[in-house]
Amino acid sequence: MRDFLTFPKGGIHPPEHKEISERLPIEGMPVPDEVEILLQQHFGAPCSPLIKKKDTVAEGDMIGKVTAGLGACVHASVSGAIKNIGTSSHPASIKAPSITIQTDRQAPPKVFEPVDWKNLPRDVLLARIKEAGVVGIGGAGFPTHVKLAPPPEAKVDTLLLNGAECEPYLTTDHRIMLESPGEVVEGARIILAILGITDCRIGIEANKPDAIEAVKKAASERSANGWRISVAPLEVKYPQGSEKQLIQSITGRKVPGFGLPFDVGVIVQNVGTARAVYEAVCLGKPLYEKVITVSGKGISRPANLLVKIGTRLSDIVDYLGGIRRDLAKVVMGGPMMGFAIPSLDVPVMKTTSGVLFLAEDEADTSPHGHCIRCGWCLDACPMGLSPNEIGIYVEAGRAEETSQFGLFECFECGCCAFVCPARRPLVQFIRLAKMKAKR
Amino acid sequence: MKARKKTNSELFFNGILNENPIFRLALSMCPAVGISTTVMNGVLLGTAVLFVQVFSSCTIAAIKNYIHPRIRIPTYTLTIATWVTVIDLMLAAYVPEAYKEMGIFVKLIVAFAIITMRLETFACRNPVGASFWDGIGMGLGFTFGMMALGLVRELLGMGTILGYDVLGFRPLLFFVLPAAGFFCVGLMMAIFNYMEIVYNRRKKV
Amino acid sequence: MSVERIMWTVVVCLLPPLILSVFVFGIQTLFITLVSVASCAATEAVTQKLLHRPITIRDGSAVVTGLLLAYVIPPAVSFWIPILGAVMSIYIAKHLLGGIGFNIFNPALIGRAFLVATFPVAMTSAWLVPIRDFSIFKYAGGGIDAVSTATPLYVLKHYGMAEVTARFGSTLKIYGDFFLGWQPGCIGETSALLLILGGLFLLYKGYITWHIPVSILFTVGLLTWVFGGDKPFTGDPILAVISGGLMLGAIFMATDYVTSPTQPTAKLIFGAGIGILTVLIRLKGGYPEGICYAILLMNPLAPALEGWFRPKRFAPPKGAVK
Amino acid sequence: MKEIFRITIGLTISCLVAAVIMGSVFAITDKAKKHNEHVNVQDTMLGLLGFNKDKPAPRDLRFFSIYRYTLDDSGATRLAYMVPVLDGGKEKYELVVITPAGEFVERFPLKINPEAANEGHERELALRSVLRPSTGLSFADSAILAVKGKERLAYLLPSEFPGFKTFIKVILALDPMFTVIGLEIMEHEEDPGLGAEIVQPYFKHQFRGKSFDRLRELKVIKEPLPDEYKTALEKKAPDKGGLSKADLETLRDKYRDEDIYAITGATISSNAVTSGVINAAKKFSYRLKTLEKVIAAQRLAVSF
Amino acid sequence: MLTVATARRNALYCVAAFFMLSLVLGCGKEYRFIKAASFKGPRGISITFAGPVDEKWAKDQANYSINEKTDPDIYLRIAAISLRPDRLSVTITLEEDINQKATHTLAIKGIVSEGRNMGSAIVDVKKFYLGYLLSILMGAMIINNFVFTKYLGLCVFFGTSQKKSTAIGMGITFTIVMVASAMMSWFLYQFVLKPFRLDFLQIVVFIGLVSLSVQAVDTILRKVNPVLFKAFGVYLVLVIANCIIIAVPLILADNEYNAIESLMLALGAGLGFLIALFLMSSVRERIELADVPPTFKGLPIAFILGGLFALSFMGFSGMSLF
């Protein structure tokens, strides 16, 4: 057996369920009648709208811009008229400002002119990324132009591309790597150029051998002239794709708590982000489309869809033939770290990697019991925290005291809740504790 | 809130119910756990405490104006220790059997927080009469607590009450053991808590 | 994976010793065990009803407690003894402290300690001579006084090793008999073999880890070898390990999740502590067997041990961890 | 300065008052305490000899105590017995010093009131007044002789030995032939339900009637106590499930030479009491014989 | 700074000197020709000589006499005498088991070594004294733990066992005051109260000494280490209300302990209180989080826990270490 890279502490092996969608090619979804684009798509400050009601916009026009603080701009994903500027239900159930666009089906499709990026200076490259509103599409949606401009004292020497996709069900990164490995690697080269370094490693879990092969081929084609881009096959273990675990798996370095990857000389980007960077820089195409996995036994036809940002889930469901009767819950994101959503009215965001329609046998909805202190969550936690204690303290109404157990080091991977024999919703407890402790 | 002077009977019942030293104030727990095995023990130690409490309270109430504030605590200690010595010697002389049973606990009355506490909070501010009734109430409250515990433990542990065979057999030896004292006190406190909850609920309705 | 599954697996692993005990001590052991399990379950239901909590008999934890309680009771006691033990175990030691997950002490062992204090004579002398001819109704109709005997550890403590061999046969025979389960003792503790098999199954399923049982058995064996004989290094570690309730305690009681620490180092210390206390009570104490009290004495240390041995943090921020 | 003065005066006065109170209470209670203790021991002893309210002790029954001390006379160990003597019809005490091997060394008349001899402190004072100042003195034990007229009724031996937890204090009664008349447990801290059963008649009365020779060889057996024996030992009245007198006698004879049946679950306590009783009887009989030899040789006019 | 360091160093020297003293006292006196005499097995006494002894002399039973120190007139009968081949050691076997708790006196007449007469000797044979001290210490600390088996000091025990930090602070403060006051009480009792027959004043005197040592510790701590005073000062007042602090001198007065033994008892009582507080507080910190029935919240459940502790400490009943 080959030696795959991995991290030493914690981790679990949940059933993958990737077979549902991993062989389905990316399929472009037709433009829906109406899209609803949230003005806060990501980590950071919300955008202020640049247009008024009843304005008309073309596909790719910037419609929201960050005026203060950290953030990235948003663009119209369809051509049409602004129907409303109001509030919408955010996927995380918080009311958020949004712009609704009525699609103009007569508008011509947008055409992008490729440019040769190699002659462009670093500032321009960064500016193009910022213009295109690229954010880290794998996780929290950190604005990419900010991430790629680390403070001068940070000595970054390696770029890691995260293609682990360790969440069960999700296959978007897998399909992207398989179908457009060249664009991914090209994106990596742009990032390397911006950072002024040469080393890039692309971490891919061993359960995607075809993607490993494809990316390897693309990387070797583009690795001349001092670029060192290589693939690092990773052991199949959740949460291999978590930033800190990925860094430890591939480089052996440990990012300290409350620290950032560049503290240990590493920048991590999702493979999807790399592709978005390529599109933003080479094509000048803003980030207004997104590949998402629609999977689970609760949907009639699972698919890997290329959808416009702002497409409502109900439209996706209609397009894929509706839901099945034994649907138990709808999850945005992966089953481990995603969140259940109460209605299908919510739109797709830049950070949405999938929508899962879980049937009753896939989603355990039975009530939880008391903690029996088996300690399995301690073994499963990749961060070495004590989820059991946090849960008990939260239940006892003493959430404020949980920071002693490393509350804020938790990135809510859900390993603890997965192994808990008492089915305790440990991640919910931790989120609650974080909310209360911050206050 | 206006501080109203309590009547003597109120002072008396205060110690027995509202501020029962064992179950409400949770003071003087050692004998409650250690030697509450029979009703008789409870009565005897209770009497001893009553005696010490009343005499110490009265003494302090009588001489409170002459005590220099800086030697307040030493004076209390001395007073208590004197009366404890007196009762200790008397018990040893006149009821040697029971004295043996109670062992070191008679002497330990000197370290009972309840007595010092009453001197500090009550006797040094009130006249002799009130202190007397307060002392009687506290002492009886303690006696009552000890007797209640003794009743339960004697009945369950030996099947007797005050030495008279009631059940005719020994149901649960466990209750004679001092370890059971913890459980009995705990359960008894819970009962007091429960009564309070029920009482408060009634009052609301 | 669920709590129910774990508990019922433990129940299954505990059944073989019960079946064996029917053949070794007679059919009444089955009755005692059933009474114990039923009263534990009933106490659980009544308590939870009274406290307005969801009734959770189905999770099997009360059944496990009931089984373990019966297993540490001598085979010739009256049937109402386990009922009292069950009330103590479930009501006081478990639900008053906040139910499953907060029972600081092992409920079954608290039940046993309570019974030993309440019925000292029955709990320390109602032993039976093992049946070897399958006459499982031999002791069913009473007449138990005439056949009561002493446990090997009792004989060892009060009369010495020579008397043990005189009563139970040659050393090799003792090893064989005791290992298989033909020794006077509590209902479920006699067969080291079946208990080990059950333990191995739990280990295979990943429900327990090796740390606690191994450190207990090792410590007891080592200390008995060193201090157990007339002269140093002449004790019999094998006899010490296979007789008495050590195996049952080490595999099924000390490993109880709630009352033991979670981290490997802490588990080793916990087990070693139990082993030391067991040997101390066996050799110097007032009881011939010490595992019950040893576990009870170490149980309250588990929270502290858990506090001292937390899992190693991935990379805690500076100054955040003591 | 003035304040300190006041405080000191106050403290002194209160200490003095306290001391006066305690002192006077002590003076009053001390006598009563001793009297009560004495009565208590007396009652126990009478009970052991078979006297009680229904059957009062004869008027001419008297108790005499012998106190044994060990002396350390500049390196040499000596035994000293305080022996009650009759001097012209008056009761007095005399000190007899012998070597461990039983040879007479010296004797002194003691100036001590027989009543006061109960007091360890008083005895010590009296002894000190006759012994050389450098002699080490330590009290060993005492024995009480019950005499009725001229006839010795019994020896009562207060004794203590380690039990399961702490010391067990007993009084053992032997007849002049050293046969056990009775055993009374005075103090113990054994476990309730187990070792504490040593105070129960069915255990302590087992020693009754054991002859000295039998006692020496007495063992503890771990067998259940036969029911009829238990009934006999508990000696209830016939109307309360007890036995008739004749039955009692036959049963006593039947079990007279039995070993001691251990208390179930309390072998250690049973063993402790048994061996304690055996030791006390053995040592006392040995010492008494030695002492009597010396008394005979010295022609002491002992009161027993 | 300097004074603190010096004070600490001096304190360390004092402690070291104290232990050296106890070691010397514990090992007993030096004997000229007899190097050591100790119990060997249940009925043997072995004597080691400085030089080889004459075989004929050594094997003569008449040359030895053994008795319990308190019974100088009753000689124990010797069954056999064996001499080691190197003639440096003799083992005397007695006819009956020796009561090893008592000190025995061994008198040896006219020792003959290499043809020379070495004179006679009288040796005390007793158990290792340090072992005895240790058993007093362990006895007071664990086996007869003042809180869980003697039920003393409960008010303070339940009052200060809610948090681990408080519990440890209280325990340490208590131990220091305990040792100081117990030693003072012992001296006063032995050299003033007892000789002058003032024992009826013991309560007043002891409580006075306790207040005095609390005051002294308070003053010293305030001056020497204000940081420590801040941490522990609050507990000092509570110490007076603790019955253990007065119970220990009373126990010392009842028993004939010497200075070192008294120190051990006081230290054991203090450490035992610390242990009890620590265990209870770590358990209570966990129970704080539990869903305890409302009527039992707070003190009642603490008492139930205390009962469970007492139940498990019954495992130590009847234990004697040495």
GROMACS .gro file of N, CA and C in nm, chain A residues 7 9 244-245 248 253-258 364 370-376 378-379 382-386 388-389 392 403-407 409 418-423, chain C residues 1-4 6-7 53 98-102 205-209 256-264 267 306 309-318 320-322:
model
  246
    7PHE      N    1  -0.263   1.347   0.909
    7PHE     CA    2  -0.235   1.413   1.037
    7PHE      C    3  -0.251   1.310   1.148
    9LYS      N    4  -0.342   1.318   1.499
    9LYS     CA    5  -0.436   1.313   1.612
    9LYS      C    6  -0.580   1.326   1.563
  244LYS      N    7  -0.585   2.354   0.892
  244LYS     CA    8  -0.474   2.322   0.981
  244LYS      C    9  -0.430   2.177   0.965
  245GLN      N   10  -0.526   2.088   0.948
  245GLN     CA   11  -0.491   1.947   0.931
  245GLN      C   12  -0.418   1.925   0.799
  248GLN      N   13  -0.069   2.033   0.831
  248GLN     CA   14   0.010   1.936   0.908
  248GLN      C   15   0.037   1.810   0.826
  253ARG      N   16   0.381   2.104   0.955
  253ARG     CA   17   0.383   2.223   1.042
  253ARG      C   18   0.250   2.237   1.114
  254LYS      N   19   0.258   2.298   1.231
  254LYS     CA   20   0.135   2.317   1.310
  254LYS      C   21   0.103   2.464   1.321
  255VAL      N   22  -0.016   2.503   1.277
  255VAL     CA   23  -0.056   2.642   1.291
  255VAL      C   24  -0.105   2.662   1.434
  256PRO      N   25  -0.045   2.753   1.509
  256PRO     CA   26  -0.087   2.771   1.648
  256PRO      C   27  -0.229   2.827   1.656
  257GLY      N   28  -0.291   2.805   1.771
  257GLY     CA   29  -0.426   2.853   1.790
  257GLY      C   30  -0.433   3.003   1.769
  258PHE      N   31  -0.542   3.050   1.710
  258PHE     CA   32  -0.563   3.190   1.676
  258PHE      C   33  -0.458   3.241   1.577
  364ASP      N   34  -2.986   1.112   1.111
  364ASP     CA   35  -3.032   1.061   1.239
  364ASP      C   36  -3.100   1.175   1.314
  370HIS      N   37  -2.788   1.182   2.771
  370HIS     CA   38  -2.683   1.241   2.853
  370HIS      C   39  -2.547   1.194   2.804
  371CYS      N   40  -2.446   1.274   2.833
  371CYS     CA   41  -2.308   1.232   2.802
  371CYS      C   42  -2.271   1.118   2.897
  372ILE      N   43  -2.217   1.009   2.839
  372ILE     CA   44  -2.177   0.899   2.927
  372ILE      C   45  -2.025   0.897   2.946
  373ARG      N   46  -1.958   1.001   2.903
  373ARG     CA   47  -1.814   1.016   2.924
  373ARG      C   48  -1.732   0.901   2.868
  374CYS      N   49  -1.775   0.852   2.749
  374CYS     CA   50  -1.698   0.744   2.690
  374CYS      C   51  -1.564   0.796   2.640
  375GLY      N   52  -1.557   0.928   2.613
  375GLY     CA   53  -1.431   0.985   2.570
  375GLY      C   54  -1.401   0.965   2.423
  376TRP      N   55  -1.499   0.915   2.347
  376TRP     CA   56  -1.471   0.893   2.205
  376TRP      C   57  -1.451   1.025   2.131
  378LEU      N   58  -1.313   1.281   2.246
  378LEU     CA   59  -1.177   1.329   2.272
  378LEU      C   60  -1.081   1.263   2.175
  379ASP      N   61  -1.105   1.134   2.147
  379ASP     CA   62  -1.017   1.065   2.053
  379ASP      C   63  -1.039   1.116   1.911
  382PRO      N   64  -0.973   1.636   1.610
  382PRO     CA   65  -0.840   1.657   1.553
  382PRO      C   66  -0.764   1.770   1.622
  383MET      N   67  -0.836   1.854   1.698
  383MET     CA   68  -0.770   1.967   1.763
  383MET      C   69  -0.732   1.936   1.908
  384GLY      N   70  -0.765   1.816   1.956
  384GLY     CA   71  -0.731   1.781   2.093
  384GLY      C   72  -0.813   1.857   2.196
  385LEU      N   73  -0.936   1.886   2.164
  385LEU     CA   74  -1.022   1.958   2.259
  385LEU      C   75  -1.108   1.859   2.337
  386SER      N   76  -1.194   1.912   2.423
  386SER     CA   77  -1.281   1.826   2.504
  386SER      C   78  -1.427   1.860   2.476
  388ASN      N   79  -1.689   1.689   2.499
  388ASN     CA   80  -1.785   1.640   2.598
  388ASN      C   81  -1.805   1.742   2.709
  389GLU      N   82  -1.694   1.796   2.757
  389GLU     CA   83  -1.704   1.894   2.865
  389GLU      C   84  -1.778   2.018   2.817
  392ILE      N   85  -2.139   1.951   2.819
  392ILE     CA   86  -2.197   1.943   2.953
  392ILE      C   87  -2.210   2.082   3.014
  403SER      N   88  -1.410   2.820   2.766
  403SER     CA   89  -1.290   2.852   2.688
  403SER      C   90  -1.168   2.779   2.742
  404GLN      N   91  -1.177   2.730   2.869
  404GLN     CA   92  -1.064   2.651   2.922
  404GLN      C   93  -1.044   2.522   2.843
  405PHE      N   94  -1.148   2.477   2.773
  405PHE     CA   95  -1.133   2.352   2.697
  405PHE      C   96  -1.095   2.381   2.551
  406GLY      N   97  -1.054   2.504   2.520
  406GLY     CA   98  -1.010   2.536   2.386
  406GLY      C   99  -1.124   2.563   2.291
  407LEU      N  100  -1.231   2.620   2.345
  407LEU     CA  101  -1.351   2.643   2.265
  407LEU      C  102  -1.321   2.709   2.131
  409GLU      N  103  -1.058   2.720   1.955
  409GLU     CA  104  -0.974   2.649   1.858
  409GLU      C  105  -1.059   2.557   1.773
  418PHE      N  106  -2.021   1.315   1.535
  418PHE     CA  107  -2.035   1.193   1.455
  418PHE      C  108  -2.011   1.067   1.538
  419VAL      N  109  -1.908   1.071   1.626
  419VAL     CA  110  -1.877   0.949   1.702
  419VAL      C  111  -1.962   0.936   1.828
  420CYS      N  112  -2.029   1.042   1.871
  420CYS     CA  113  -2.097   1.039   2.001
  420CYS      C  114  -2.204   0.931   2.006
  421PRO      N  115  -2.191   0.835   2.096
  421PRO     CA  116  -2.292   0.730   2.102
  421PRO      C  117  -2.424   0.780   2.159
  422ALA      N  118  -2.419   0.891   2.231
  422ALA     CA  119  -2.543   0.944   2.287
  422ALA      C  120  -2.608   1.042   2.189
  423ARG      N  121  -2.553   1.051   2.068
  423ARG     CA  122  -2.607   1.139   1.962
  423ARG      C  123  -2.619   1.282   2.010
  645MET      N  124  -2.386   0.377   1.583
  645MET     CA  125  -2.334   0.362   1.719
  645MET      C  126  -2.424   0.435   1.818
  646SER      N  127  -2.456   0.369   1.923
  646SER     CA  128  -2.542   0.438   2.019
  646SER      C  129  -2.519   0.380   2.158
  647VAL      N  130  -2.563   0.455   2.257
  647VAL     CA  131  -2.548   0.409   2.395
  647VAL      C  132  -2.620   0.276   2.414
  648GLU      N  133  -2.740   0.267   2.353
  648GLU     CA  134  -2.816   0.141   2.367
  648GLU      C  135  -2.733   0.024   2.320
  650ILE      N  136  -2.410  -0.010   2.291
  650ILE     CA  137  -2.299  -0.042   2.381
  650ILE      C  138  -2.350  -0.120   2.501
  651MET      N  139  -2.456  -0.068   2.562
  651MET     CA  140  -2.505  -0.129   2.685
  651MET      C  141  -2.554  -0.271   2.660
  697ARG      N  142  -3.848   1.298   3.444
  697ARG     CA  143  -3.747   1.289   3.339
  697ARG      C  144  -3.791   1.184   3.240
  742GLY      N  145  -2.783   1.305   3.946
  742GLY     CA  146  -2.805   1.365   3.816
  742GLY      C  147  -2.817   1.265   3.703
  743GLY      N  148  -2.833   1.141   3.734
  743GLY     CA  149  -2.856   1.041   3.630
  743GLY      C  150  -2.730   0.997   3.561
  744ILE      N  151  -2.748   0.924   3.453
  744ILE     CA  152  -2.633   0.865   3.384
  744ILE      C  153  -2.537   0.977   3.341
  745GLY      N  154  -2.411   0.951   3.357
  745GLY     CA  155  -2.312   1.050   3.319
  745GLY      C  156  -2.260   1.127   3.439
  746PHE      N  157  -2.333   1.124   3.550
  746PHE     CA  158  -2.289   1.198   3.667
  746PHE      C  159  -2.274   1.111   3.790
  849LYS      N  160  -1.472  -0.480   1.978
  849LYS     CA  161  -1.571  -0.384   1.931
  849LYS      C  162  -1.525  -0.240   1.955
  850GLY      N  163  -1.419  -0.223   2.031
  850GLY     CA  164  -1.371  -0.088   2.058
  850GLY      C  165  -1.447  -0.017   2.168
  851TYR      N  166  -1.528  -0.092   2.245
  851TYR     CA  167  -1.605  -0.027   2.350
  851TYR      C  168  -1.521   0.000   2.474
  852ILE      N  169  -1.419  -0.082   2.496
  852ILE     CA  170  -1.328  -0.053   2.607
  852ILE      C  171  -1.186  -0.054   2.551
  853THR      N  172  -1.093   0.000   2.628
  853THR     CA  173  -0.954  -0.011   2.586
  853THR      C  174  -0.881  -0.101   2.685
  900ASP      N  175  -1.605   0.114   3.337
  900ASP     CA  176  -1.728   0.192   3.320
  900ASP      C  177  -1.692   0.334   3.277
  901TYR      N  178  -1.753   0.377   3.166
  901TYR     CA  179  -1.714   0.507   3.110
  901TYR      C  180  -1.726   0.621   3.210
  902VAL      N  181  -1.841   0.626   3.276
  902VAL     CA  182  -1.871   0.744   3.356
  902VAL      C  183  -1.772   0.759   3.471
  903THR      N  184  -1.733   0.647   3.529
  903THR     CA  185  -1.657   0.655   3.653
  903THR      C  186  -1.508   0.634   3.632
  904SER      N  187  -1.463   0.637   3.507
  904SER     CA  188  -1.319   0.621   3.485
  904SER      C  189  -1.272   0.733   3.394
  905PRO      N  190  -1.144   0.768   3.400
  905PRO     CA  191  -1.095   0.874   3.314
  905PRO      C  192  -1.088   0.830   3.168
  906THR      N  193  -1.062   0.927   3.079
  906THR     CA  194  -1.071   0.894   2.937
  906THR      C  195  -0.935   0.880   2.868
  907GLN      N  196  -0.834   0.944   2.922
  907GLN     CA  197  -0.707   0.944   2.848
  907GLN      C  198  -0.620   0.825   2.888
  908PRO      N  199  -0.543   0.772   2.794
  908PRO     CA  200  -0.466   0.650   2.822
  908PRO      C  201  -0.379   0.659   2.947
  911LYS      N  202  -0.584   0.652   3.245
  911LYS     CA  203  -0.640   0.518   3.264
  911LYS      C  204  -0.538   0.426   3.330
  950GLU      N  205  -0.910   1.323   3.498
  950GLU     CA  206  -0.949   1.375   3.367
  950GLU      C  207  -0.903   1.519   3.352
  953PHE      N  208  -0.514   1.506   3.292
  953PHE     CA  209  -0.471   1.448   3.165
  953PHE      C  210  -0.574   1.478   3.057
  954ARG      N  211  -0.565   1.596   3.003
  954ARG     CA  212  -0.650   1.630   2.890
  954ARG      C  213  -0.580   1.584   2.763
  955PRO      N  214  -0.653   1.563   2.655
  955PRO     CA  215  -0.585   1.526   2.531
  955PRO      C  216  -0.488   1.636   2.491
  956LYS      N  217  -0.385   1.597   2.417
  956LYS     CA  218  -0.287   1.698   2.375
  956LYS      C  219  -0.351   1.789   2.272
  957ARG      N  220  -0.350   1.917   2.300
  957ARG     CA  221  -0.409   2.011   2.206
  957ARG      C  222  -0.328   2.014   2.079
  958PHE      N  223  -0.397   2.043   1.968
  958PHE     CA  224  -0.329   2.047   1.838
  958PHE      C  225  -0.214   2.146   1.843
  959ALA      N  226  -0.244   2.269   1.870
  959ALA     CA  227  -0.139   2.369   1.889
  959ALA      C  228  -0.205   2.487   1.958
  960PRO      N  229  -0.213   2.480   2.088
  960PRO     CA  230  -0.288   2.584   2.159
  960PRO      C  231  -0.218   2.718   2.148
  961PRO      N  232  -0.297   2.825   2.150
  961PRO     CA  233  -0.233   2.958   2.147
  961PRO      C  234  -0.151   2.976   2.274
  962LYS      N  235  -0.054   3.062   2.264
  962LYS     CA  236   0.036   3.081   2.377
  962LYS      C  237  -0.040   3.132   2.499
  964ALA      N  238  -0.274   3.005   2.663
  964ALA     CA  239  -0.414   2.967   2.680
  964ALA      C  240  -0.429   2.844   2.767
  965VAL      N  241  -0.323   2.762   2.770
  965VAL     CA  242  -0.332   2.638   2.846
  965VAL      C  243  -0.236   2.646   2.963
  966LYS      N  244  -0.283   2.596   3.076
  966LYS     CA  245  -0.196   2.601   3.193
  966LYS      C  246  -0.077   2.508   3.174
   0.00000   0.00000   0.00000
